[in-house]
Tab-separated table of C-alpha atoms in Angstrom:
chain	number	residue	atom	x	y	z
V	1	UNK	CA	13.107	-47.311	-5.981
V	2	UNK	CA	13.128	-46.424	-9.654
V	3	UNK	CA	10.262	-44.458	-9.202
V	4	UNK	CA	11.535	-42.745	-6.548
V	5	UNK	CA	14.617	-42.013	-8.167
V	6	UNK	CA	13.010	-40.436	-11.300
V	7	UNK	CA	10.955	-38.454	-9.229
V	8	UNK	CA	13.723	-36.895	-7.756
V	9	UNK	CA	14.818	-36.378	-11.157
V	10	UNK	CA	12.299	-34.555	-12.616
V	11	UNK	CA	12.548	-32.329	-9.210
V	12	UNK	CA	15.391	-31.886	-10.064
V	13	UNK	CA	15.076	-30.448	-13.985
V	14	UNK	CA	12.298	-28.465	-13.060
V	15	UNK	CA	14.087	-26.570	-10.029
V	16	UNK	CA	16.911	-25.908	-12.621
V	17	UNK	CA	14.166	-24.575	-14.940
V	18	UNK	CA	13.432	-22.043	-12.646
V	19	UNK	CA	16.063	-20.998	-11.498
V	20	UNK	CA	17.171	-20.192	-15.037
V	21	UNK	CA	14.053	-18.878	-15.320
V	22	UNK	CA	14.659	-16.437	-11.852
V	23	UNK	CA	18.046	-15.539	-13.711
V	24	UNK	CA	16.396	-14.341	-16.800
V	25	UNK	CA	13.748	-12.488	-15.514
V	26	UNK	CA	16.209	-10.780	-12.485
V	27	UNK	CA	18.201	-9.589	-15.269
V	28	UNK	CA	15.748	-8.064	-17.806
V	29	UNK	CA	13.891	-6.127	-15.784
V	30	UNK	CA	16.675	-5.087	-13.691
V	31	UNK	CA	18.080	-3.746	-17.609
V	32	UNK	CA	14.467	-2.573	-18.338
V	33	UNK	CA	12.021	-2.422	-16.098
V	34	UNK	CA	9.134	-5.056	-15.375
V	35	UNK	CA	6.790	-3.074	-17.524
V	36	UNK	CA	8.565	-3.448	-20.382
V	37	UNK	CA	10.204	-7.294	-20.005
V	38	UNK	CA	7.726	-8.962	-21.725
V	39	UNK	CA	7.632	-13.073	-21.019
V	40	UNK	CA	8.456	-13.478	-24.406
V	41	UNK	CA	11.993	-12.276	-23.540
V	42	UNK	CA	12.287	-13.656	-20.228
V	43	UNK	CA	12.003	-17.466	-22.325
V	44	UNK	CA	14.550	-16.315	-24.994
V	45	UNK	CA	17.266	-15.059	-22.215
V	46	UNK	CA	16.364	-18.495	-20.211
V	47	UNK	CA	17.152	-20.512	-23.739
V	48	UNK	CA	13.388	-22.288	-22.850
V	49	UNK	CA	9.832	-22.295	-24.991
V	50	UNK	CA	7.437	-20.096	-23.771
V	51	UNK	CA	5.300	-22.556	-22.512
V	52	UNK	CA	7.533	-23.860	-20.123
V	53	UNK	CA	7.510	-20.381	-18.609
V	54	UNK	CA	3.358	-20.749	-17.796
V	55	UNK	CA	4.067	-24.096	-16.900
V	56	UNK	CA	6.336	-22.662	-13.928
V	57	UNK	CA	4.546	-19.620	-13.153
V	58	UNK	CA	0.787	-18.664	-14.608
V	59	UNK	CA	1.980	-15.052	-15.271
V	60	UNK	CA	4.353	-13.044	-15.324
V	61	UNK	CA	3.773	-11.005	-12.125
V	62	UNK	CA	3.606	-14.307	-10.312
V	63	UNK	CA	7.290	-15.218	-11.531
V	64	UNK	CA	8.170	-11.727	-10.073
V	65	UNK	CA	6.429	-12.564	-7.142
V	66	UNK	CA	8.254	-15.668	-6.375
V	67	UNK	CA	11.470	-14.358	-7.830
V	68	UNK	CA	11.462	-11.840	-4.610
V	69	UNK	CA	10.518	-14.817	-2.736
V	70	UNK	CA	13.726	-17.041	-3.654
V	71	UNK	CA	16.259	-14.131	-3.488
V	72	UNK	CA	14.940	-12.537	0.117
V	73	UNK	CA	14.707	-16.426	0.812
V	74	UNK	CA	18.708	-16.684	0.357
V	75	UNK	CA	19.672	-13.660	2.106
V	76	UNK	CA	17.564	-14.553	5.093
V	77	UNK	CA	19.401	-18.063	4.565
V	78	UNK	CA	22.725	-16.268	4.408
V	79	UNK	CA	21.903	-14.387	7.282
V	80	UNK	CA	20.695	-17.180	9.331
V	81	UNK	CA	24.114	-19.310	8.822
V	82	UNK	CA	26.222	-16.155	9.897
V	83	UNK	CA	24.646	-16.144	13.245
V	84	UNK	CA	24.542	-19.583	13.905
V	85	UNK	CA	27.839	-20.584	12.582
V	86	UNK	CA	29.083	-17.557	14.952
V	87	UNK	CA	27.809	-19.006	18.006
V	88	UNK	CA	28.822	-22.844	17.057
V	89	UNK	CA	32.343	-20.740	17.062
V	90	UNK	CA	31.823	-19.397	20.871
V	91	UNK	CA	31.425	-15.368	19.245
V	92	UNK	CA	29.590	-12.773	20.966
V	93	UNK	CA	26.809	-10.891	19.338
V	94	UNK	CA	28.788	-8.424	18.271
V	95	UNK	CA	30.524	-10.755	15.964
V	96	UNK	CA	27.195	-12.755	14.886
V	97	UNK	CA	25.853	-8.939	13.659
V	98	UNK	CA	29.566	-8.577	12.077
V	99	UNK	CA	29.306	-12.494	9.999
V	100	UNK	CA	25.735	-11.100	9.259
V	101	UNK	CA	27.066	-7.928	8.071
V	102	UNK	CA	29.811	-10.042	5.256
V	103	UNK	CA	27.566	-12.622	4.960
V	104	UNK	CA	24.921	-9.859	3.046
V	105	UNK	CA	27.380	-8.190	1.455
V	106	UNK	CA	28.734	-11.694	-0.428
V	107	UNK	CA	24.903	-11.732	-0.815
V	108	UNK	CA	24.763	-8.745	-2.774
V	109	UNK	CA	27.986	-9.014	-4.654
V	110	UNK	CA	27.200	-11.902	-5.818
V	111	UNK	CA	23.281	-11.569	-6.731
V	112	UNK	CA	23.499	-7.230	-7.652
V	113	UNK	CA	20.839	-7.321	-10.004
V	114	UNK	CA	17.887	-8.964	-8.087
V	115	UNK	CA	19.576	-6.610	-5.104
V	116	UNK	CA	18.992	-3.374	-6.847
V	117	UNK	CA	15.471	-4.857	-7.841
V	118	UNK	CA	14.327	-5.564	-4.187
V	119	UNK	CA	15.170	-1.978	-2.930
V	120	UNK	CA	13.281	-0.586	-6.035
V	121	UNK	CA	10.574	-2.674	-5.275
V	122	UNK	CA	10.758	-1.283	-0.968
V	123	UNK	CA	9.639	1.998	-2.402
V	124	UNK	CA	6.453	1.153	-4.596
V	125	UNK	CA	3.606	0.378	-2.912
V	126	UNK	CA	1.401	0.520	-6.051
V	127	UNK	CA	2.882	-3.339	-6.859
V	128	UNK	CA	0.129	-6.549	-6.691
V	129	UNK	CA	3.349	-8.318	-5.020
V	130	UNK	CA	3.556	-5.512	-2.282
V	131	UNK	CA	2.338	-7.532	0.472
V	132	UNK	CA	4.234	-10.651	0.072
V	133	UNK	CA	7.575	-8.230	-0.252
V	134	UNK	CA	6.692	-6.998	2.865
V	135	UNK	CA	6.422	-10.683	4.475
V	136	UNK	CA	9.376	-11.716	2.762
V	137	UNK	CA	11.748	-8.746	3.868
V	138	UNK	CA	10.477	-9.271	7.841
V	139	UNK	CA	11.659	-12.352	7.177
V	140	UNK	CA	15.534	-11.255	7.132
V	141	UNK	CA	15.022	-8.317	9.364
V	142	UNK	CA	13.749	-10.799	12.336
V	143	UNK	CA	17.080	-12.914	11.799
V	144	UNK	CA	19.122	-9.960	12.685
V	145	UNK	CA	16.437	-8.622	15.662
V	146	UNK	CA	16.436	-12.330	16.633
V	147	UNK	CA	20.667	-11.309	17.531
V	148	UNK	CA	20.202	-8.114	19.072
V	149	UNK	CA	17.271	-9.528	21.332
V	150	UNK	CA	19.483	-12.397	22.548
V	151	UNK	CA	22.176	-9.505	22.889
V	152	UNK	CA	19.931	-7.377	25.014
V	153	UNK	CA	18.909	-10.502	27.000
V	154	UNK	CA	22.871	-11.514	27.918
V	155	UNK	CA	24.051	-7.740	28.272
V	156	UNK	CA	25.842	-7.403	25.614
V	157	UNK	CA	23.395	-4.695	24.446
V	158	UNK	CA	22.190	-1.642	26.444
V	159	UNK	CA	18.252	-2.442	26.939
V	160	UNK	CA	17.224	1.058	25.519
V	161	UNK	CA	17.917	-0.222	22.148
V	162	UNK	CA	15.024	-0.099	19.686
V	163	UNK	CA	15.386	-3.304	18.242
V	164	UNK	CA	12.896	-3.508	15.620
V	165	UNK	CA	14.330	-0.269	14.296
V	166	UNK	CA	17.964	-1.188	14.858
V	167	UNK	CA	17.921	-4.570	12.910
V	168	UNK	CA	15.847	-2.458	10.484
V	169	UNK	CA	18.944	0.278	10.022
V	170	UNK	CA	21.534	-2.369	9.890
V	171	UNK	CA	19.613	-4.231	6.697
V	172	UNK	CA	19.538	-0.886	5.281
V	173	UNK	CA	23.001	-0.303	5.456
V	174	UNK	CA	24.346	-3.155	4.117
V	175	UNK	CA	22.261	-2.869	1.040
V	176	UNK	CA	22.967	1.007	0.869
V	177	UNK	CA	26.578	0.897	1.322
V	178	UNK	CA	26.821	-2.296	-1.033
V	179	UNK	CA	25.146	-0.556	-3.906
V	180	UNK	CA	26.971	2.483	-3.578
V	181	UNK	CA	30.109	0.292	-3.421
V	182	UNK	CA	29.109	-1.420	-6.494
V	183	UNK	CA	27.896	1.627	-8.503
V	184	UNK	CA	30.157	4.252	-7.630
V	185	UNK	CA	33.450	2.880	-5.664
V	186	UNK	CA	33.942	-0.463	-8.027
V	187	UNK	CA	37.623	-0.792	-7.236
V	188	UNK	CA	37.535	-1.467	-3.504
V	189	UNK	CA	37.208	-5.243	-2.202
V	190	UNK	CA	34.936	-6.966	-0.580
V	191	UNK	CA	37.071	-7.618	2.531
V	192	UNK	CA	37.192	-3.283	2.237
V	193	UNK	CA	33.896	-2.619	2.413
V	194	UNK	CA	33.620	-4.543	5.310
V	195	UNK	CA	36.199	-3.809	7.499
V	196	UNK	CA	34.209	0.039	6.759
V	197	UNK	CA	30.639	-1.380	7.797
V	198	UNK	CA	33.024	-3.220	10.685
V	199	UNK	CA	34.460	-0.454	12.224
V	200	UNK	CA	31.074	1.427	12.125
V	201	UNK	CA	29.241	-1.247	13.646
V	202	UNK	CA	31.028	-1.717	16.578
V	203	UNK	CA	31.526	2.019	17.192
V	204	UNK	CA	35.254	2.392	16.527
V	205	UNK	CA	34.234	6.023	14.210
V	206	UNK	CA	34.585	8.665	17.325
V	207	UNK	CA	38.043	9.262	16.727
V	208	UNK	CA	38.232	9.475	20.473
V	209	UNK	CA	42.348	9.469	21.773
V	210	UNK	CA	43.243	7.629	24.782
């Protein structure tokens, strides 16, 4: 039992390492670049010894690696809970896309820095860590297709839907319209921004009169 118990404990330490160790690195490179965050820095900004840095990760493109890992990993979480917790409610698909849609924008208001990282990152393909950011970001896109398949399947979506390409636009807008809310419309809420991505979603923008 003992054992056990300091097991769990050491688990425990070393998953707090880390994550202080995602924190630091999210944030320097997201200030300077990867090139130029050296892991020197990353230790200093996560108040650890260098070694304990290789000890977690044996380089620094691996940390990267597995910091895109652990953040895509909590949106797709994120996303995931939406959905479900919208059905457990007796909501449509309509309103499971909707949850999804708040549920990434607390996402991204909450983590901005590794969020403005992982769309950098969509756009280089010259990266070692390409591949597993492609794995990683099909990941949270099949949540959403997983939505708008079921929706298709029940009627609640016309069948001439592309889904792949639909889940793929409605990822993209959330992180689009959430960094431009962040970088260039600071003042409006939350609750603002998505009553915007709302009323676009569920095609209340026609301005059509009855």
């Amino acid at each position: 039992m003992e054992s056990s118990s300091a097991t769990a404990g050491v688990s425990t330490r070393r998953e707090a390492t880390r994550q202080k160790l995602y924190e630091a690195a999210v944030t320097l490179i997201a200030e300077q670049g990867f090139s130029a965050t050296t892991v020197d820095e990353i230790a200093e900004r996560a108040g650890v010894a260098k070694g304990t840095v290789y000890y977690n990760f044996a380089s620094k493109s691996v940390l990267f690696e597995e910091l895109l890992r652990h953040g895509v990993g909590l949106l797709t979480a994120s996303l995931r809970d939406a959905a479900e917790s919208t059905a457990r409610a007796g909501g449509g698909k309509v309103d499971a896309l909707d949850a999804m849609v708040r549920a990434g924008l607390v996402f991204i208001d909450r983590y901005p820095a590794f969020t403005q990282l992982y769309v950098a990152e969509l756009w280089r393909t010259n990266r070692a860590w390409q591949s597993t950011l492609m794995v990683v970001r099909q990941q949270a896109v099949a949540v959403v297709e997983g939505v708008l398949r079921e929706g298709v399947e029940n009627g609640e979506f016309s069948d001439e839907i592309d889904v792949p390409l639909t889940a793929s636009a409605l990822v993209g807008m959330v992180l689009v319209a959430a960094l431009d809310w962040q970088s260039f419309q600071p003042e409006r809420s939350l609750d603002d921004v998505h009553a915007a991505l709302s009323r676009l979603l569920q095609g209340r923008v026609s301005g059509r009169r009855g």
